[in-house]
Amino acid sequence: APRGGNRQLKRAMFLSAFACMNADAASRTYYDRQRARGKTHTQALLRLARQRISVLFAMLRDGTFYESRTPTVTLTA
């Protein structure tokens, strides 16, 4: 059954999720986790897009910029 909403916005978020999988390690990890749980490629991408929307709204709410949560590795000699 068709879902409501702005089709152009949904497509933009889907393409954004697809593009960020190789650019953002946290997004790729989230996608891989969804695939490991048995989701199809499209289902995992849609879940990633939804997660990115949640992050976007939090950024707008808090007036902040995106910061990747990828931990930095500190090497000690």
XYZ file of N, CA and C in Angstrom:
231
model
N 0.848 -1.185 0.000
C 0.000 0.000 0.000
C 0.885 1.236 0.000
N 0.538 2.225 -0.803
C 1.335 3.451 -0.850
C 1.283 4.191 0.483
N 2.385 4.811 0.810
C 2.475 5.594 2.043
C 2.381 7.070 1.699
N 1.900 7.851 2.648
C 1.787 9.287 2.430
C 3.121 9.982 2.597
N 3.110 11.273 2.418
C 4.320 12.059 2.614
C 4.837 12.644 1.314
N 5.842 13.445 1.460
C 6.471 14.126 0.345
C 7.423 13.153 -0.361
N 7.079 12.755 -1.569
C 7.876 11.770 -2.303
C 9.272 12.287 -2.622
N 9.382 13.572 -2.949
C 10.689 14.136 -3.269
C 11.596 14.138 -2.042
N 11.040 14.483 -0.892
C 11.827 14.486 0.338
C 12.247 13.064 0.709
N 11.324 12.112 0.577
C 11.657 10.723 0.889
C 12.767 10.211 -0.034
N 12.684 10.563 -1.311
C 13.728 10.139 -2.251
C 15.066 10.777 -1.900
N 15.050 12.051 -1.528
C 16.291 12.731 -1.149
C 16.930 12.068 0.073
N 16.117 11.699 1.046
C 16.651 11.052 2.247
C 17.155 9.644 1.927
N 16.465 8.939 1.040
C 16.907 7.606 0.624
C 18.267 7.699 -0.066
N 18.407 8.648 -0.989
C 19.676 8.816 -1.700
C 20.779 9.276 -0.754
N 20.428 10.106 0.220
C 21.391 10.550 1.223
C 21.899 9.365 2.037
N 20.987 8.493 2.439
C 21.379 7.305 3.203
C 22.283 6.412 2.363
N 21.945 6.257 1.095
C 22.742 5.424 0.198
C 24.150 5.990 0.046
N 24.250 7.308 -0.110
C 25.543 7.951 -0.323
C 26.415 7.934 0.930
N 25.799 8.034 2.093
C 26.588 8.140 3.322
C 27.133 6.804 3.801
N 26.664 5.706 3.239
C 27.134 4.401 3.715
C 28.646 4.246 3.587
N 29.250 4.801 2.548
C 30.694 4.692 2.367
C 31.447 5.899 2.910
N 30.739 6.964 3.243
C 31.392 8.176 3.712
C 31.414 8.289 5.234
N 30.470 7.646 5.906
C 30.341 7.784 7.355
C 30.356 6.397 7.992
N 31.364 6.139 8.809
C 31.520 4.809 9.414
C 30.343 4.447 10.311
N 29.798 5.421 11.037
C 28.670 5.138 11.929
C 27.441 4.717 11.125
N 27.219 5.360 9.991
C 26.083 5.002 9.144
C 26.263 3.604 8.564
N 27.477 3.293 8.145
C 27.742 1.962 7.593
C 27.537 0.885 8.661
N 27.962 1.174 9.875
C 27.779 0.227 10.974
C 26.302 -0.005 11.237
N 25.515 1.070 11.227
C 24.071 0.953 11.447
C 23.440 0.106 10.339
N 23.825 0.370 9.088
C 23.308 -0.398 7.947
C 23.670 -1.880 8.087
N 24.936 -2.157 8.389
C 25.380 -3.550 8.528
C 24.646 -4.256 9.662
N 24.384 -3.535 10.741
C 23.650 -4.121 11.869
C 22.227 -4.487 11.455
N 21.593 -3.633 10.657
C 20.240 -3.925 10.176
C 20.244 -5.134 9.247
N 21.253 -5.233 8.394
C 21.361 -6.380 7.488
C 21.579 -7.666 8.276
N 22.377 -7.583 9.343
C 22.630 -8.759 10.176
C 21.357 -9.218 10.881
N 20.442 -8.299 11.102
C 19.163 -8.632 11.735
C 18.152 -9.183 10.734
N 18.573 -9.372 9.483
C 17.711 -9.997 8.492
C 16.933 -9.039 7.614
N 17.221 -7.745 7.691
C 16.530 -6.773 6.842
C 17.103 -6.829 5.429
N 16.253 -6.557 4.444
C 16.729 -6.489 3.065
C 17.521 -5.199 2.889
N 18.210 -5.091 1.754
C 18.988 -3.888 1.456
C 18.102 -2.644 1.530
N 16.943 -2.691 0.888
C 16.042 -1.532 0.869
C 15.517 -1.219 2.258
N 15.137 -2.237 3.021
C 14.646 -2.003 4.379
C 15.728 -1.377 5.250
N 16.956 -1.868 5.126
C 18.058 -1.322 5.914
C 18.338 0.125 5.522
N 18.272 0.433 4.222
C 18.481 1.813 3.775
C 17.382 2.736 4.288
N 16.145 2.270 4.267
C 15.046 3.094 4.768
C 15.187 3.347 6.260
N 15.638 2.352 6.999
C 15.869 2.547 8.431
C 17.013 3.527 8.662
N 18.050 3.447 7.842
C 19.157 4.394 7.946
C 18.679 5.803 7.622
N 17.848 5.944 6.591
C 17.304 7.260 6.242
C 16.486 7.821 7.401
N 15.679 6.981 8.034
C 14.866 7.421 9.168
C 15.742 7.840 10.341
N 16.820 7.110 10.564
C 17.738 7.461 11.638
C 18.412 8.797 11.344
N 18.759 9.028 10.084
C 19.382 10.301 9.702
C 18.407 11.461 9.866
N 17.127 11.220 9.628
C 16.114 12.253 9.849
C 16.046 12.609 11.328
N 16.123 11.600 12.196
C 16.114 11.859 13.637
C 17.311 12.713 14.039
N 18.471 12.415 13.482
C 19.673 13.202 13.766
C 19.497 14.629 13.250
N 18.942 14.770 12.047
C 18.716 16.093 11.464
C 17.796 16.940 12.339
N 16.704 16.360 12.806
C 15.789 17.109 13.663
C 16.449 17.485 14.985
N 17.276 16.606 15.539
C 17.993 16.925 16.777
C 18.961 18.082 16.551
N 19.620 18.095 15.386
C 20.527 19.197 15.066
C 19.767 20.510 14.959
N 18.607 20.487 14.311
C 17.794 21.698 14.192
C 17.292 22.157 15.554
N 16.871 21.200 16.380
C 16.356 21.520 17.708
C 17.435 22.158 18.587
N 18.651 21.594 18.532
C 19.726 22.033 19.414
C 20.591 23.134 18.810
N 20.404 23.412 17.522
C 21.223 24.427 16.863
C 22.681 24.008 16.746
N 22.918 22.720 16.478
C 24.281 22.205 16.387
C 24.562 21.691 14.982
N 25.827 21.395 14.737
C 26.253 20.805 13.481
C 26.513 19.323 13.699
N 26.529 18.559 12.615
C 26.756 17.118 12.720
C 28.197 16.840 13.109
N 28.357 15.961 14.077
C 29.678 15.478 14.464
C 29.611 13.959 14.492
N 30.492 13.329 13.754
C 30.509 11.875 13.717
C 30.877 11.335 15.089
N 30.236 10.243 15.477
C 30.521 9.640 16.777
C 31.583 8.561 16.677
N 32.308 8.542 15.589
C 33.360 7.556 15.417
C 34.458 7.835 16.434
N 34.800 6.853 17.262
C 35.833 7.100 18.275
C 37.192 7.306 17.632
N 37.966 8.183 18.221
C 39.317 8.416 17.729
C 40.263 7.491 18.479
N 41.248 7.000 17.781
C 42.215 6.077 18.371
C 43.458 6.860 18.739
N 43.887 6.702 19.978
C 45.097 7.363 20.442
C 46.194 6.318 20.578
N 47.288 6.553 19.878
C 48.417 5.632 19.946
C 49.392 6.115 21.004
N 49.843 5.204 21.827
C 50.832 5.557 22.847
C 52.103 4.772 22.576
N 53.220 5.411 22.852
C 54.507 4.756 22.581
C 55.052 4.074 23.807
